[in-house]
Coordinates of C-alpha atoms in Angstrom, one line a residue:
M1 CA 143.4 -92.2 178.6
T2 CA 139.8 -92.6 179.7
F3 CA 137.6 -95.5 178.8
T4 CA 135.3 -93.2 176.8
R5 CA 138.3 -91.9 174.9
R6 CA 139.6 -95.4 174.1
L7 CA 136.2 -96.5 173.0
A8 CA 135.8 -93.5 170.7
L9 CA 139.2 -94.2 169.1
A10 CA 138.4 -97.9 168.7
C11 CA 135.1 -97.0 167.0
A12 CA 136.8 -94.5 164.7
A13 CA 139.4 -97.1 163.7
L14 CA 136.7 -99.7 163.0
A15 CA 134.7 -97.2 160.9
C16 CA 137.9 -96.3 158.9
S17 CA 138.7 -100.0 158.4
T18 CA 135.1 -100.7 157.3
T19 CA 135.2 -97.8 154.8
M20 CA 138.5 -99.0 153.4
V21 CA 137.2 -102.6 153.0
H22 CA 134.1 -101.2 151.3
A23 CA 136.2 -99.0 149.0
A24 CA 138.4 -102.0 148.1
D25 CA 135.3 -104.1 147.3
N26 CA 134.0 -101.5 144.9
W27 CA 137.4 -100.6 143.3
P28 CA 137.7 -99.5 140.6
S29 CA 134.6 -97.4 140.1
R30 CA 136.2 -94.6 138.0
P31 CA 139.2 -94.0 135.7
L32 CA 142.7 -94.6 136.8
K33 CA 145.7 -92.3 136.1
I34 CA 149.3 -93.4 135.5
V35 CA 151.7 -90.6 136.2
V36 CA 155.0 -90.8 134.2
P37 CA 157.4 -88.3 135.8
Y38 CA 159.4 -87.8 132.6
P39 CA 158.8 -86.3 129.2
P40 CA 157.1 -88.3 126.4
G41 CA 159.2 -90.8 124.5
G42 CA 161.3 -92.3 127.2
S43 CA 161.4 -95.8 128.6
S44 CA 158.7 -95.2 131.3
D45 CA 156.4 -93.5 128.8
I46 CA 156.8 -96.2 126.2
I47 CA 155.9 -98.9 128.8
A48 CA 153.0 -96.9 130.3
R49 CA 151.4 -96.5 126.9
S50 CA 152.1 -100.1 125.9
I51 CA 150.1 -101.5 128.9
S52 CA 147.4 -98.9 129.3
Q53 CA 144.9 -100.5 127.0
Q54 CA 145.4 -104.0 128.5
L55 CA 145.1 -102.5 132.0
S56 CA 141.9 -100.7 131.0
E57 CA 140.4 -103.9 129.6
S58 CA 141.3 -105.9 132.7
L59 CA 140.0 -103.3 135.2
K60 CA 137.0 -102.3 133.0
Q61 CA 137.9 -98.6 133.5
P62 CA 139.7 -96.0 131.4
V63 CA 143.4 -95.7 132.1
I64 CA 145.0 -92.3 131.4
V65 CA 148.7 -91.7 131.0
E66 CA 149.9 -88.3 132.2
N67 CA 153.4 -87.0 131.8
K68 CA 154.5 -84.8 134.7
P69 CA 158.3 -84.2 134.1
G70 CA 160.5 -82.1 136.3
A71 CA 163.2 -82.3 138.9
N72 CA 164.6 -85.6 137.6
G73 CA 161.3 -87.3 138.0
N74 CA 160.7 -86.1 141.5
L75 CA 157.9 -83.6 140.6
G76 CA 155.7 -86.4 139.3
A77 CA 156.6 -88.7 142.1
D78 CA 155.7 -86.1 144.7
I79 CA 152.3 -85.7 143.1
V80 CA 151.6 -89.4 143.5
A81 CA 153.1 -89.5 147.0
K82 CA 150.7 -86.9 148.1
S83 CA 147.7 -88.3 146.3
S84 CA 144.8 -90.1 148.0
P85 CA 145.8 -93.7 148.7
D86 CA 142.7 -95.1 146.9
G87 CA 144.4 -96.9 144.0
Y88 CA 143.4 -94.4 141.3
T89 CA 146.8 -92.7 140.9
L90 CA 149.8 -94.8 140.0
L91 CA 153.4 -93.8 139.5
L92 CA 155.3 -95.6 136.7
C93 CA 159.0 -94.8 136.6
D94 CA 162.5 -96.0 136.8
L95 CA 162.6 -97.3 140.3
G96 CA 166.4 -97.4 140.4
A97 CA 166.4 -93.6 139.6
L98 CA 163.8 -93.0 142.3
A99 CA 166.0 -94.8 144.8
I100 CA 168.8 -92.4 144.1
S101 CA 166.8 -89.2 144.9
P102 CA 166.9 -89.4 148.7
S103 CA 170.7 -89.4 148.6
I104 CA 171.2 -86.8 145.9
Y105 CA 168.6 -84.2 146.9
T106 CA 169.0 -82.3 150.2
K107 CA 165.4 -80.9 150.1
L108 CA 163.3 -83.7 148.7
P109 CA 159.6 -82.8 149.4
F110 CA 158.7 -86.4 150.0
D111 CA 160.3 -89.6 151.3
P112 CA 160.0 -92.4 148.7
S113 CA 160.6 -95.1 151.3
K114 CA 157.8 -93.7 153.6
D115 CA 155.4 -92.1 151.2
L116 CA 155.3 -94.7 148.4
R117 CA 154.8 -98.4 148.3
G118 CA 155.5 -101.0 145.5
A119 CA 152.8 -102.4 143.3
A120 CA 154.7 -104.3 140.7
M121 CA 158.0 -104.4 138.8
L122 CA 157.4 -104.6 135.0
A123 CA 160.5 -104.5 132.9
Y124 CA 164.3 -104.1 132.8
S125 CA 166.4 -102.7 130.1
P126 CA 170.2 -102.3 130.4
H127 CA 171.9 -99.0 129.7
L128 CA 173.6 -98.8 126.4
L129 CA 177.0 -97.1 126.1
V130 CA 176.8 -95.3 122.8
V131 CA 178.7 -92.6 121.0
H132 CA 178.2 -90.3 118.0
P133 CA 179.4 -92.1 114.8
S134 CA 182.2 -89.5 114.4
V135 CA 183.8 -90.6 117.7
K136 CA 187.0 -92.6 116.8
A137 CA 186.4 -95.5 119.2
N138 CA 184.9 -98.9 118.6
N139 CA 185.1 -100.4 122.1
L140 CA 185.3 -99.3 125.7
K141 CA 189.1 -99.4 125.9
E142 CA 189.5 -97.1 122.8
L143 CA 186.9 -94.7 124.3
V144 CA 188.7 -94.5 127.6
E145 CA 192.0 -93.8 125.8
L146 CA 190.4 -91.2 123.6
S147 CA 188.8 -89.5 126.6
K148 CA 192.3 -88.8 128.0
T149 CA 193.4 -86.9 124.9
S150 CA 190.2 -85.4 123.5
D151 CA 187.3 -83.3 124.9
L152 CA 184.3 -85.5 125.3
N153 CA 180.9 -84.4 126.5
F154 CA 178.8 -87.1 128.2
A155 CA 175.1 -86.5 128.0
V156 CA 173.0 -87.4 131.1
T157 CA 169.3 -87.5 131.3
A158 CA 169.5 -85.4 134.5
T159 CA 172.0 -84.7 137.2
G160 CA 171.7 -87.5 139.7
S161 CA 169.8 -89.8 137.4
A162 CA 170.6 -93.5 137.1
P163 CA 172.4 -93.1 133.7
H164 CA 174.5 -90.3 135.2
L165 CA 175.6 -92.4 138.2
A166 CA 176.2 -95.3 135.8
G167 CA 178.6 -93.0 133.9
V168 CA 180.3 -92.0 137.2
E169 CA 180.8 -95.6 138.1
L170 CA 182.2 -96.4 134.7
A171 CA 184.6 -93.4 134.7
R172 CA 185.8 -94.4 138.2
A173 CA 186.4 -98.0 137.2
T174 CA 188.2 -97.2 133.9
G175 CA 189.9 -93.8 134.4
A176 CA 187.8 -92.3 131.6
K177 CA 187.6 -88.5 131.6
W178 CA 184.6 -86.6 130.2
V179 CA 182.4 -83.6 131.0
Y180 CA 178.8 -84.3 132.1
V181 CA 176.2 -82.3 130.3
P182 CA 172.8 -82.6 132.1
Y183 CA 169.4 -82.5 130.4
K184 CA 165.8 -82.5 131.6
G185 CA 165.1 -85.9 130.2
G186 CA 166.4 -88.9 128.2
V187 CA 164.8 -87.8 124.9
Q188 CA 166.7 -84.6 124.6
S189 CA 170.0 -86.2 125.7
V190 CA 169.6 -88.8 123.0
Q191 CA 168.7 -86.2 120.3
D192 CA 171.7 -84.1 121.1
T193 CA 174.0 -87.1 120.9
V194 CA 172.5 -88.1 117.6
A195 CA 173.1 -84.5 116.4
G196 CA 176.7 -84.6 117.7
Q197 CA 176.4 -81.8 120.2
T198 CA 177.4 -84.4 122.8
Q199 CA 179.6 -87.4 122.0
V200 CA 179.0 -90.0 124.7
L201 CA 175.7 -91.3 126.2
M202 CA 174.5 -94.0 128.6
N203 CA 170.7 -94.5 128.5
G204 CA 168.0 -97.1 128.7
M205 CA 168.1 -99.5 125.8
L206 CA 164.3 -99.2 125.1
A207 CA 164.7 -95.5 124.2
T208 CA 168.2 -95.7 122.7
Y209 CA 168.4 -98.9 120.6
P210 CA 166.3 -97.6 117.7
H211 CA 169.0 -95.0 117.0
V212 CA 171.6 -97.7 117.1
Q213 CA 169.6 -99.7 114.6
S214 CA 169.3 -96.7 112.3
G215 CA 173.1 -96.0 112.4
K216 CA 172.7 -92.6 114.1
L217 CA 174.5 -93.9 117.3
K218 CA 177.4 -96.3 117.6
L219 CA 177.1 -99.0 120.3
L220 CA 180.2 -99.7 122.4
G221 CA 178.9 -101.7 125.3
V222 CA 175.9 -103.0 127.2
S223 CA 175.6 -102.6 131.0
K224 CA 174.5 -106.2 131.6
R225 CA 176.5 -109.1 133.0
E226 CA 175.6 -111.4 130.1
R227 CA 175.1 -110.6 126.4
M228 CA 171.5 -110.0 125.2
P229 CA 170.1 -112.2 122.5
L230 CA 168.8 -109.2 120.6
I231 CA 172.3 -107.8 120.3
G232 CA 174.4 -110.8 120.9
S233 CA 177.3 -109.5 118.9
S234 CA 177.6 -106.5 121.2
P235 CA 179.9 -107.0 124.2
T236 CA 178.9 -106.1 127.7
I237 CA 180.9 -103.6 129.7
A238 CA 181.7 -106.3 132.2
E239 CA 183.5 -108.4 129.6
Q240 CA 185.5 -105.4 128.5
G241 CA 187.3 -105.2 131.8
V242 CA 184.8 -103.8 134.3
T243 CA 183.9 -107.0 136.1
G244 CA 180.4 -107.2 137.5
F245 CA 179.3 -103.9 136.0
E246 CA 175.5 -104.0 135.7
T247 CA 173.1 -101.0 135.6
G248 CA 169.9 -100.3 133.8
S249 CA 166.4 -99.0 133.8
W250 CA 164.0 -100.8 136.1
Q251 CA 160.5 -99.9 135.3
G252 CA 157.9 -100.4 138.0
V253 CA 154.8 -99.0 139.6
M254 CA 154.5 -97.4 143.0
L255 CA 151.3 -96.3 144.9
P256 CA 150.8 -93.8 147.7
A257 CA 151.5 -95.3 151.1
G258 CA 148.4 -96.3 152.8
T259 CA 146.7 -97.8 149.7
P260 CA 144.6 -100.8 151.0
P261 CA 146.5 -104.1 150.6
A262 CA 143.6 -105.6 148.6
I263 CA 143.7 -102.8 146.1
T264 CA 147.5 -102.9 145.9
K265 CA 147.2 -106.7 145.2
R266 CA 144.6 -106.2 142.4
I267 CA 146.7 -103.5 140.8
G268 CA 149.8 -105.5 140.9
E269 CA 148.2 -108.6 139.4
A270 CA 146.6 -106.5 136.7
L271 CA 149.9 -104.8 135.8
V272 CA 151.8 -108.1 135.6
A273 CA 149.0 -109.6 133.4
A274 CA 149.2 -106.6 131.1
I275 CA 153.0 -106.6 130.7
R276 CA 152.9 -110.4 130.1
T277 CA 150.4 -110.1 127.3
P278 CA 152.1 -111.7 124.3
D279 CA 151.7 -108.7 122.1
V280 CA 153.2 -106.3 124.7
R281 CA 156.0 -108.7 125.7
S282 CA 157.0 -109.3 122.1
R283 CA 157.0 -105.5 121.3
L284 CA 159.1 -104.6 124.3
T285 CA 161.5 -107.6 123.8
G286 CA 162.0 -106.4 120.2
Q287 CA 163.1 -103.0 121.5
G288 CA 165.5 -104.4 124.2
A289 CA 163.4 -104.5 127.3
E290 CA 163.0 -107.8 129.3
V291 CA 159.7 -108.4 131.1
V292 CA 160.8 -108.8 134.7
T293 CA 158.0 -108.9 137.2
M294 CA 158.0 -108.6 141.0
S295 CA 155.3 -108.6 143.7
P296 CA 154.6 -105.5 145.9
S297 CA 156.9 -106.8 148.7
E298 CA 159.6 -107.7 146.3
V299 CA 159.5 -104.2 144.8
D300 CA 159.9 -102.7 148.2
S301 CA 162.9 -104.9 148.9
F302 CA 164.4 -104.0 145.6
F303 CA 163.9 -100.3 146.2
A304 CA 165.6 -100.6 149.6
S305 CA 168.7 -102.4 148.2
E306 CA 169.0 -99.9 145.3
R307 CA 168.8 -97.0 147.7
A308 CA 171.6 -98.4 149.8
R309 CA 173.7 -99.2 146.7
W310 CA 173.5 -95.7 145.1
A311 CA 173.9 -93.9 148.4
K312 CA 177.5 -95.2 148.6
V313 CA 178.2 -93.8 145.1
V314 CA 176.6 -90.5 145.9
Q315 CA 178.7 -90.2 149.1
Q316 CA 181.9 -91.2 147.4
E317 CA 181.4 -88.6 144.6
K318 CA 180.1 -86.0 146.9
L319 CA 177.1 -85.4 144.7
Q320 CA 174.4 -83.2 146.2
L321 CA 171.5 -81.1 144.8
D322 CA 169.1 -78.7 146.5

């Protein structure tokens, strides 16, 4: 490479760096958009709308929540992955579910590990194992025995979703037998189980617990290692014989790869401050979500570990989608 060429490249890199620094200094100068890659009413949507006002006040710009459902959350994630890395387009989703996608889908249009970077973890809610009230089982053992003699349909938010693989893990560990019925989102899977069209469901507590409170669904177990104060009388799946069983909905925010570190840091801090607001924390805790925050680097580490964990399950079960 000639000296002139090297000089030109160095100047271009410097100019790009200067532009990015300038952009970070003036960020944000226009509205932000939070993309929720699922239908309205689910855990991610609830959290996005819970923090949008606080985020707007903190950053002094409007914050718009847009639902972009499709392909088990991958449609919305792809939109964000291919957006300009300027800090104005955020992805709020179940990061555990997003970590499953690279193993499940053979033709994923983006690579979450390369095209997205963590901004903040916000909350965790365990999966609830629930059944329609007509199901003659009051605990996990009775459900497993019933599944061997009766036809049970297990509603899943989508094939390859975190609740789906949680059900697969549970069935493998207990010998339960049921037929998986896929939906396009958690809301419809909950509604059909409430209506009795499906009998068994595992889903995030934030979106499912209200139906337990109303008596429309019967709670058999919680996918957490320790009991939750909110529902302390309800046993965990782990204490019902599946040692160490823990799954759930990990709600976090990702940004397009290449977003300037200074902007990523500001977004992360603003998100954590918003979720920790007493009003928001109290509201989410009352619905079964724990405020669990992580820094951008911790989110990336979490994502990598979850991707490795679920890849083993996908491989063992030979689950693949185009």
